GROMACS .gro file of C-alpha atoms in nm:
model
  357
    1UNK     CA    1   2.166   0.813   0.963
    2UNK     CA    2   2.463   0.861   0.724
    3UNK     CA    3   2.317   0.842   0.322
    4UNK     CA    4   2.530   0.578   0.040
    5UNK     CA    5   2.698   0.909  -0.117
    6UNK     CA    6   2.787   1.036   0.238
    7UNK     CA    7   3.000   0.699   0.334
    8UNK     CA    8   3.197   0.844   0.009
    9UNK     CA    9   3.258   1.118   0.100
   10UNK     CA   10   3.381   1.077   0.458
   11UNK     CA   11   3.569   0.799   0.324
   12UNK     CA   12   3.761   1.107   0.043
   13UNK     CA   13   3.715   1.294   0.371
   14UNK     CA   14   3.961   1.077   0.602
   15UNK     CA   15   4.240   1.094   0.317
   16UNK     CA   16   4.259   1.440   0.209
   17UNK     CA   17   4.241   1.572   0.560
   18UNK     CA   18   4.592   1.412   0.607
   19UNK     CA   19   4.717   1.520   0.313
   20UNK     CA   20   4.613   1.857   0.269
   21UNK     CA   21   4.788   1.892   0.683
   22UNK     CA   22   5.091   1.727   0.575
   23UNK     CA   23   5.080   2.031   0.217
   24UNK     CA   24   5.067   2.319   0.496
   25UNK     CA   25   5.364   2.232   0.688
   26UNK     CA   26   5.551   2.136   0.370
   27UNK     CA   27   5.425   2.499   0.263
   28UNK     CA   28   5.555   2.679   0.648
   29UNK     CA   29   5.809   2.514   0.593
   30UNK     CA   30   5.975   2.586   0.249
   31UNK     CA   31   5.799   2.986   0.317
   32UNK     CA   32   6.022   3.001   0.583
   33UNK     CA   33   6.357   2.869   0.461
   34UNK     CA   34   6.327   2.994   0.081
   35UNK     CA   35   6.101   3.270   0.049
   36UNK     CA   36   6.147   3.563   0.084
   37UNK     CA   37   6.030   3.832   0.364
   38UNK     CA   38   5.841   4.085   0.234
   39UNK     CA   39   6.010   4.410   0.394
   40UNK     CA   40   5.978   4.484   0.772
   41UNK     CA   41   5.763   4.181   0.829
   42UNK     CA   42   5.947   3.831   0.985
   43UNK     CA   43   5.955   3.558   0.875
   44UNK     CA   44   5.823   3.352   1.042
   45UNK     CA   45   5.439   3.526   0.972
   46UNK     CA   46   5.460   3.533   0.635
   47UNK     CA   47   5.552   3.181   0.613
   48UNK     CA   48   5.184   3.066   0.901
   49UNK     CA   49   4.956   3.342   0.658
   50UNK     CA   50   5.019   3.099   0.370
   51UNK     CA   51   5.017   2.763   0.544
   52UNK     CA   52   4.725   2.855   0.649
   53UNK     CA   53   4.578   2.996   0.384
   54UNK     CA   54   4.655   2.646   0.247
   55UNK     CA   55   4.459   2.455   0.538
   56UNK     CA   56   4.074   2.686   0.420
   57UNK     CA   57   4.178   2.684   0.055
   58UNK     CA   58   4.199   2.334   0.039
   59UNK     CA   59   4.026   2.179   0.321
   60UNK     CA   60   3.770   1.968   0.272
   61UNK     CA   61   3.534   2.121   0.475
   62UNK     CA   62   3.239   2.111   0.225
   63UNK     CA   63   3.197   1.823   0.115
   64UNK     CA   64   3.173   1.692   0.433
   65UNK     CA   65   2.901   1.975   0.516
   66UNK     CA   66   2.675   1.967   0.175
   67UNK     CA   67   2.490   1.651   0.202
   68UNK     CA   68   2.417   1.621   0.564
   69UNK     CA   69   2.345   1.992   0.492
   70UNK     CA   70   2.103   1.923   0.199
   71UNK     CA   71   1.959   1.595   0.383
   72UNK     CA   72   1.812   1.746   0.682
   73UNK     CA   73   1.699   2.010   0.446
   74UNK     CA   74   1.503   1.768   0.236
   75UNK     CA   75   1.354   1.589   0.551
   76UNK     CA   76   1.265   1.909   0.661
   77UNK     CA   77   1.128   1.996   0.328
   78UNK     CA   78   0.887   1.688   0.351
   79UNK     CA   79   0.791   1.696   0.687
   80UNK     CA   80   0.629   2.045   0.590
   81UNK     CA   81   0.447   1.861   0.301
   82UNK     CA   82   0.325   1.601   0.564
   83UNK     CA   83   0.600   1.354   0.466
   84UNK     CA   84   0.834   1.172   0.760
   85UNK     CA   85   1.126   0.985   0.519
   86UNK     CA   86   1.295   0.762   0.849
   87UNK     CA   87   1.671   0.787   0.722
   88UNK     CA   88   1.938   0.894   0.433
   89UNK     CA   89   1.973   0.631   0.236
   90UNK     CA   90   1.570   0.620   0.163
   91UNK     CA   91   1.607   0.986   0.054
   92UNK     CA   92   1.901   0.913  -0.167
   93UNK     CA   93   1.745   0.524  -0.271
   94UNK     CA   94   1.399   0.751  -0.389
   95UNK     CA   95   1.560   0.916  -0.659
   96UNK     CA   96   1.629   0.597  -0.846
   97UNK     CA   97   1.296   0.496  -0.769
   98UNK     CA   98   1.144   0.397  -1.182
   99UNK     CA   99   0.879   0.190  -1.051
  100UNK     CA  100   0.602   0.263  -0.801
  101UNK     CA  101   0.336  -0.028  -0.737
  102UNK     CA  102   0.015   0.062  -0.560
  103UNK     CA  103  -0.211  -0.104  -0.311
  104UNK     CA  104  -0.535  -0.032  -0.384
  105UNK     CA  105  -0.774  -0.041  -0.060
  106UNK     CA  106  -0.696   0.282   0.165
  107UNK     CA  107  -0.370   0.371  -0.092
  108UNK     CA  108  -0.548   0.468  -0.453
  109UNK     CA  109  -0.910   0.481  -0.292
  110UNK     CA  110  -1.048   0.624   0.032
  111UNK     CA  111  -1.063   0.319   0.200
  112UNK     CA  112  -1.464   0.405   0.348
  113UNK     CA  113  -1.596   0.124   0.153
  114UNK     CA  114  -2.014   0.113   0.111
  115UNK     CA  115  -2.262  -0.166   0.071
  116UNK     CA  116  -2.366  -0.096  -0.286
  117UNK     CA  117  -2.594  -0.344  -0.363
  118UNK     CA  118  -2.699  -0.707  -0.199
  119UNK     CA  119  -2.852  -0.997  -0.456
  120UNK     CA  120  -3.087  -1.235  -0.322
  121UNK     CA  121  -3.029  -1.517  -0.551
  122UNK     CA  122  -3.252  -1.635  -0.831
  123UNK     CA  123  -3.289  -1.950  -0.663
  124UNK     CA  124  -3.410  -1.794  -0.330
  125UNK     CA  125  -3.649  -1.594  -0.530
  126UNK     CA  126  -3.779  -1.837  -0.748
  127UNK     CA  127  -3.890  -2.038  -0.447
  128UNK     CA  128  -4.234  -2.041  -0.265
  129UNK     CA  129  -4.220  -1.787   0.028
  130UNK     CA  130  -4.244  -2.020   0.331
  131UNK     CA  131  -3.932  -2.144   0.142
  132UNK     CA  132  -3.693  -1.759   0.182
  133UNK     CA  133  -3.445  -1.675   0.451
  134UNK     CA  134  -3.703  -1.468   0.591
  135UNK     CA  135  -4.003  -1.676   0.545
  136UNK     CA  136  -4.210  -1.462   0.409
  137UNK     CA  137  -4.662  -1.490   0.419
  138UNK     CA  138  -4.799  -1.601   0.130
  139UNK     CA  139  -4.979  -1.182   0.137
  140UNK     CA  140  -4.648  -1.022   0.103
  141UNK     CA  141  -4.582  -0.868  -0.243
  142UNK     CA  142  -4.233  -0.993  -0.446
  143UNK     CA  143  -4.064  -0.646  -0.359
  144UNK     CA  144  -4.165  -0.676   0.045
  145UNK     CA  145  -3.996  -1.089  -0.011
  146UNK     CA  146  -3.715  -0.922  -0.232
  147UNK     CA  147  -3.658  -0.633   0.061
  148UNK     CA  148  -3.687  -0.894   0.333
  149UNK     CA  149  -3.430  -1.191   0.167
  150UNK     CA  150  -3.163  -0.870   0.145
  151UNK     CA  151  -3.206  -0.829   0.477
  152UNK     CA  152  -3.155  -1.165   0.605
  153UNK     CA  153  -2.863  -1.163   0.366
  154UNK     CA  154  -2.735  -0.843   0.545
  155UNK     CA  155  -2.822  -0.956   0.891
  156UNK     CA  156  -2.653  -1.354   0.776
  157UNK     CA  157  -2.313  -1.143   0.602
  158UNK     CA  158  -2.283  -0.866   0.897
  159UNK     CA  159  -2.319  -1.123   1.191
  160UNK     CA  160  -2.049  -1.292   1.084
  161UNK     CA  161  -1.765  -1.034   0.991
  162UNK     CA  162  -1.867  -0.859   1.281
  163UNK     CA  163  -1.495  -1.029   1.419
  164UNK     CA  164  -1.332  -0.961   1.075
  165UNK     CA  165  -1.085  -0.682   1.121
  166UNK     CA  166  -1.096  -0.566   0.742
  167UNK     CA  167  -1.274  -0.293   0.584
  168UNK     CA  168  -1.477  -0.458   0.388
  169UNK     CA  169  -1.641  -0.634   0.695
  170UNK     CA  170  -1.664  -0.263   0.862
  171UNK     CA  171  -1.943  -0.192   0.550
  172UNK     CA  172  -2.152  -0.479   0.602
  173UNK     CA  173  -2.143  -0.467   0.974
  174UNK     CA  174  -2.261  -0.040   0.906
  175UNK     CA  175  -2.483  -0.135   0.596
  176UNK     CA  176  -2.661  -0.325   0.874
  177UNK     CA  177  -2.643  -0.093   1.162
  178UNK     CA  178  -2.812   0.205   0.898
  179UNK     CA  179  -3.120  -0.090   0.857
  180UNK     CA  180  -3.147  -0.154   1.256
  181UNK     CA  181  -3.113  -0.477   1.161
  182UNK     CA  182  -3.035  -0.743   1.455
  183UNK     CA  183  -2.753  -0.971   1.478
  184UNK     CA  184  -2.713  -1.324   1.538
  185UNK     CA  185  -2.511  -1.458   1.764
  186UNK     CA  186  -2.157  -1.654   1.539
  187UNK     CA  187  -1.913  -1.983   1.702
  188UNK     CA  188  -1.638  -2.084   1.559
  189UNK     CA  189  -1.554  -1.761   1.351
  190UNK     CA  190  -1.233  -1.853   1.107
  191UNK     CA  191  -1.085  -1.539   0.847
  192UNK     CA  192  -0.926  -1.709   0.571
  193UNK     CA  193  -0.669  -1.477   0.419
  194UNK     CA  194  -0.751  -1.346   0.127
  195UNK     CA  195  -1.079  -1.560   0.119
  196UNK     CA  196  -1.318  -1.463   0.321
  197UNK     CA  197  -1.478  -1.537   0.618
  198UNK     CA  198  -1.651  -1.852   0.778
  199UNK     CA  199  -1.887  -1.959   1.127
  200UNK     CA  200  -2.204  -2.083   1.282
  201UNK     CA  201  -2.533  -1.823   1.295
  202UNK     CA  202  -2.821  -1.986   1.405
  203UNK     CA  203  -2.713  -2.352   1.375
  204UNK     CA  204  -2.665  -2.312   1.010
  205UNK     CA  205  -2.301  -2.312   0.866
  206UNK     CA  206  -2.224  -1.997   0.716
  207UNK     CA  207  -1.939  -1.888   0.445
  208UNK     CA  208  -1.903  -1.562   0.360
  209UNK     CA  209  -1.640  -1.477   0.067
  210UNK     CA  210  -1.489  -1.465  -0.291
  211UNK     CA  211  -1.421  -1.685  -0.601
  212UNK     CA  212  -1.172  -1.838  -0.460
  213UNK     CA  213  -1.354  -1.954  -0.117
  214UNK     CA  214  -1.629  -2.107  -0.319
  215UNK     CA  215  -1.402  -2.290  -0.582
  216UNK     CA  216  -1.268  -2.396  -0.249
  217UNK     CA  217  -1.598  -2.486  -0.057
  218UNK     CA  218  -1.708  -2.610  -0.382
  219UNK     CA  219  -2.013  -2.425  -0.393
  220UNK     CA  220  -2.155  -2.344  -0.739
  221UNK     CA  221  -2.178  -1.986  -0.815
  222UNK     CA  222  -2.346  -2.048  -1.282
  223UNK     CA  223  -2.622  -1.869  -1.132
  224UNK     CA  224  -2.468  -1.643  -1.069
  225UNK     CA  225  -2.203  -1.551  -1.304
  226UNK     CA  226  -2.406  -1.287  -1.500
  227UNK     CA  227  -2.492  -1.122  -1.188
  228UNK     CA  228  -2.097  -1.147  -1.020
  229UNK     CA  229  -1.987  -1.010  -1.390
  230UNK     CA  230  -2.132  -0.707  -1.415
  231UNK     CA  231  -2.115  -0.541  -1.014
  232UNK     CA  232  -1.718  -0.655  -1.118
  233UNK     CA  233  -1.730  -0.459  -1.426
  234UNK     CA  234  -1.860  -0.156  -1.207
  235UNK     CA  235  -1.540  -0.204  -0.996
  236UNK     CA  236  -1.744  -0.318  -0.719
  237UNK     CA  237  -1.591  -0.616  -0.471
  238UNK     CA  238  -1.882  -0.880  -0.467
  239UNK     CA  239  -1.895  -1.146  -0.189
  240UNK     CA  240  -2.161  -1.426  -0.220
  241UNK     CA  241  -2.277  -1.573   0.046
  242UNK     CA  242  -2.316  -1.961   0.169
  243UNK     CA  243  -2.640  -2.058   0.381
  244UNK     CA  244  -2.613  -2.456   0.551
  245UNK     CA  245  -2.442  -2.489   0.187
  246UNK     CA  246  -2.679  -2.318  -0.021
  247UNK     CA  247  -2.527  -2.022  -0.264
  248UNK     CA  248  -2.849  -1.717  -0.093
  249UNK     CA  249  -2.690  -1.410  -0.221
  250UNK     CA  250  -2.414  -1.174  -0.354
  251UNK     CA  251  -2.279  -0.874  -0.108
  252UNK     CA  252  -2.096  -0.541  -0.365
  253UNK     CA  253  -1.860  -0.358  -0.188
  254UNK     CA  254  -1.762   0.021  -0.367
  255UNK     CA  255  -1.478   0.200  -0.283
  256UNK     CA  256  -1.467   0.606  -0.397
  257UNK     CA  257  -1.109   0.694  -0.577
  258UNK     CA  258  -0.935   0.916  -0.388
  259UNK     CA  259  -0.971   1.216  -0.509
  260UNK     CA  260  -0.579   1.313  -0.637
  261UNK     CA  261  -0.502   0.975  -0.734
  262UNK     CA  262  -0.529   1.064  -1.036
  263UNK     CA  263  -0.367   1.330  -1.074
  264UNK     CA  264  -0.052   1.177  -0.833
  265UNK     CA  265  -0.087   0.854  -1.055
  266UNK     CA  266  -0.017   1.090  -1.397
  267UNK     CA  267   0.210   1.313  -1.238
  268UNK     CA  268   0.468   1.031  -1.207
  269UNK     CA  269   0.387   0.891  -1.537
  270UNK     CA  270   0.506   1.219  -1.649
  271UNK     CA  271   0.826   1.131  -1.450
  272UNK     CA  272   0.873   0.808  -1.677
  273UNK     CA  273   0.804   0.580  -1.377
  274UNK     CA  274   0.611   0.280  -1.432
  275UNK     CA  275   0.294   0.275  -1.192
  276UNK     CA  276   0.173  -0.067  -1.122
  277UNK     CA  277  -0.173  -0.146  -0.902
  278UNK     CA  278  -0.136  -0.439  -0.724
  279UNK     CA  279  -0.420  -0.581  -0.555
  280UNK     CA  280  -0.661  -0.932  -0.400
  281UNK     CA  281  -0.934  -0.768  -0.567
  282UNK     CA  282  -1.097  -0.959  -0.912
  283UNK     CA  283  -0.979  -0.862  -1.206
  284UNK     CA  284  -1.259  -0.690  -1.327
  285UNK     CA  285  -1.308  -0.536  -0.987
  286UNK     CA  286  -0.891  -0.405  -1.050
  287UNK     CA  287  -0.926  -0.324  -1.382
  288UNK     CA  288  -1.211  -0.043  -1.334
  289UNK     CA  289  -1.008   0.099  -1.037
  290UNK     CA  290  -0.709   0.155  -1.244
  291UNK     CA  291  -0.886   0.276  -1.535
  292UNK     CA  292  -0.991   0.548  -1.317
  293UNK     CA  293  -0.642   0.607  -1.217
  294UNK     CA  294  -0.477   0.595  -1.524
  295UNK     CA  295  -0.284   0.259  -1.450
  296UNK     CA  296  -0.229  -0.017  -1.682
  297UNK     CA  297  -0.052  -0.275  -1.549
  298UNK     CA  298  -0.254  -0.415  -1.312
  299UNK     CA  299  -0.152  -0.739  -1.131
  300UNK     CA  300  -0.472  -0.903  -0.915
  301UNK     CA  301  -0.620  -1.160  -0.756
  302UNK     CA  302  -0.306  -1.178  -0.515
  303UNK     CA  303  -0.320  -1.317  -0.184
  304UNK     CA  304  -0.156  -1.119   0.115
  305UNK     CA  305   0.110  -1.377   0.183
  306UNK     CA  306   0.193  -1.351  -0.195
  307UNK     CA  307   0.203  -0.926  -0.247
  308UNK     CA  308   0.605  -0.965  -0.131
  309UNK     CA  309   0.668  -1.287  -0.392
  310UNK     CA  310   0.515  -1.022  -0.656
  311UNK     CA  311   0.763  -0.739  -0.609
  312UNK     CA  312   1.020  -0.989  -0.613
  313UNK     CA  313   0.965  -1.074  -0.898
  314UNK     CA  314   1.017  -0.703  -1.050
  315UNK     CA  315   1.280  -0.622  -0.877
  316UNK     CA  316   1.398  -0.928  -1.088
  317UNK     CA  317   1.315  -0.695  -1.415
  318UNK     CA  318   1.614  -0.454  -1.312
  319UNK     CA  319   1.319  -0.207  -1.170
  320UNK     CA  320   1.421   0.031  -0.831
  321UNK     CA  321   1.079  -0.007  -0.693
  322UNK     CA  322   0.919   0.181  -0.451
  323UNK     CA  323   0.575   0.015  -0.245
  324UNK     CA  324   0.316   0.191  -0.114
  325UNK     CA  325   0.048   0.052   0.086
  326UNK     CA  326  -0.143   0.045   0.418
  327UNK     CA  327  -0.249  -0.261   0.579
  328UNK     CA  328  -0.142  -0.486   0.759
  329UNK     CA  329  -0.076  -0.730   0.489
  330UNK     CA  330   0.075  -0.484   0.297
  331UNK     CA  331   0.407  -0.524   0.541
  332UNK     CA  332   0.607  -0.805   0.406
  333UNK     CA  333   0.544  -0.627   0.049
  334UNK     CA  334   0.695  -0.270   0.199
  335UNK     CA  335   0.959  -0.399   0.382
  336UNK     CA  336   1.073  -0.622   0.040
  337UNK     CA  337   1.064  -0.285  -0.228
  338UNK     CA  338   1.384  -0.067  -0.231
  339UNK     CA  339   1.152   0.207  -0.125
  340UNK     CA  340   0.863   0.105   0.104
  341UNK     CA  341   0.597   0.420   0.163
  342UNK     CA  342   0.348   0.392   0.404
  343UNK     CA  343   0.041   0.616   0.447
  344UNK     CA  344  -0.079   0.763   0.771
  345UNK     CA  345  -0.384   0.675   0.773
  346UNK     CA  346  -0.279   0.291   0.767
  347UNK     CA  347  -0.231   0.037   1.029
  348UNK     CA  348   0.055   0.066   1.279
  349UNK     CA  349   0.281  -0.227   1.131
  350UNK     CA  350   0.242  -0.082   0.806
  351UNK     CA  351   0.405   0.220   0.881
  352UNK     CA  352   0.660   0.066   1.099
  353UNK     CA  353   0.820  -0.130   0.784
  354UNK     CA  354   0.783   0.178   0.591
  355UNK     CA  355   1.082   0.385   0.454
  356UNK     CA  356   0.882   0.677   0.439
  357UNK     CA  357   0.523   0.767   0.586
   0.00000   0.00000   0.00000
């Protein structure tokens, strides 16, 4: 493909070359007719030498070759560093970028979250043993009841999440597998984009998701607000489990920041490039991750279908925007940005939608 600057060079050359050829013919005519002929040298040969000199010096071959050569070298060096540039235009546009938007999960973070906390609600902990999810016997200690309730919450969450493709779902399913918990059959599974999942487990309606989903389902979360705030301030993503229309527990999942993320963000900021983080996570956990890598502007609780709109808003501020992401839900935003940059470890859809991988 041709870069825009190469098209300009080609356009100039298309006019310049015929002019040079005309000048060469004119040179030949003038020297052949009027020019002095050195002793022993035919006038024809002398005129031809001057004609060739005009063609060699004035013909814009360098103008035509410089741009494609520079692009070839640039894309080659990029490939050596694991950066695949799809077309020449994206390489040229890249130097105009003054704002970079990073997706959080899998881009700034490793994308391999782990379950860190399983918190049964106070409603369960205050309940009588026979009222707990685990149907604990009265002889069990409070710690055993707590552990049993945690396992039940994790089992239910993993049962419903095994049908999801989200990285957070994998973390929950893996945590249940480590504890060797037997998962239940799920009926009527439904993924609610940007909110969570729901289905029927053990003949009871189970819902697992974020605050927005709880509001949508009209579930009271007043009694867990302090636990929610504490976990989110630690940079964890918290999901709430509802069993038979009762909020029975919280599951916190944490994703570690990539070792090079802070260094990369700092390097961009030194180049006077504004760095923004965009995520579907809650504001507290998003700000916690942003704080770890030195990003000040945070776009949190952005639903997957709104990411492209957020990129468009920033472009309307007069910014040249690069979007960096890895997931299926990042693809529209990657396509909307002036330059879309996908992580090679991401989904095929994101890589296909991006200009640089």
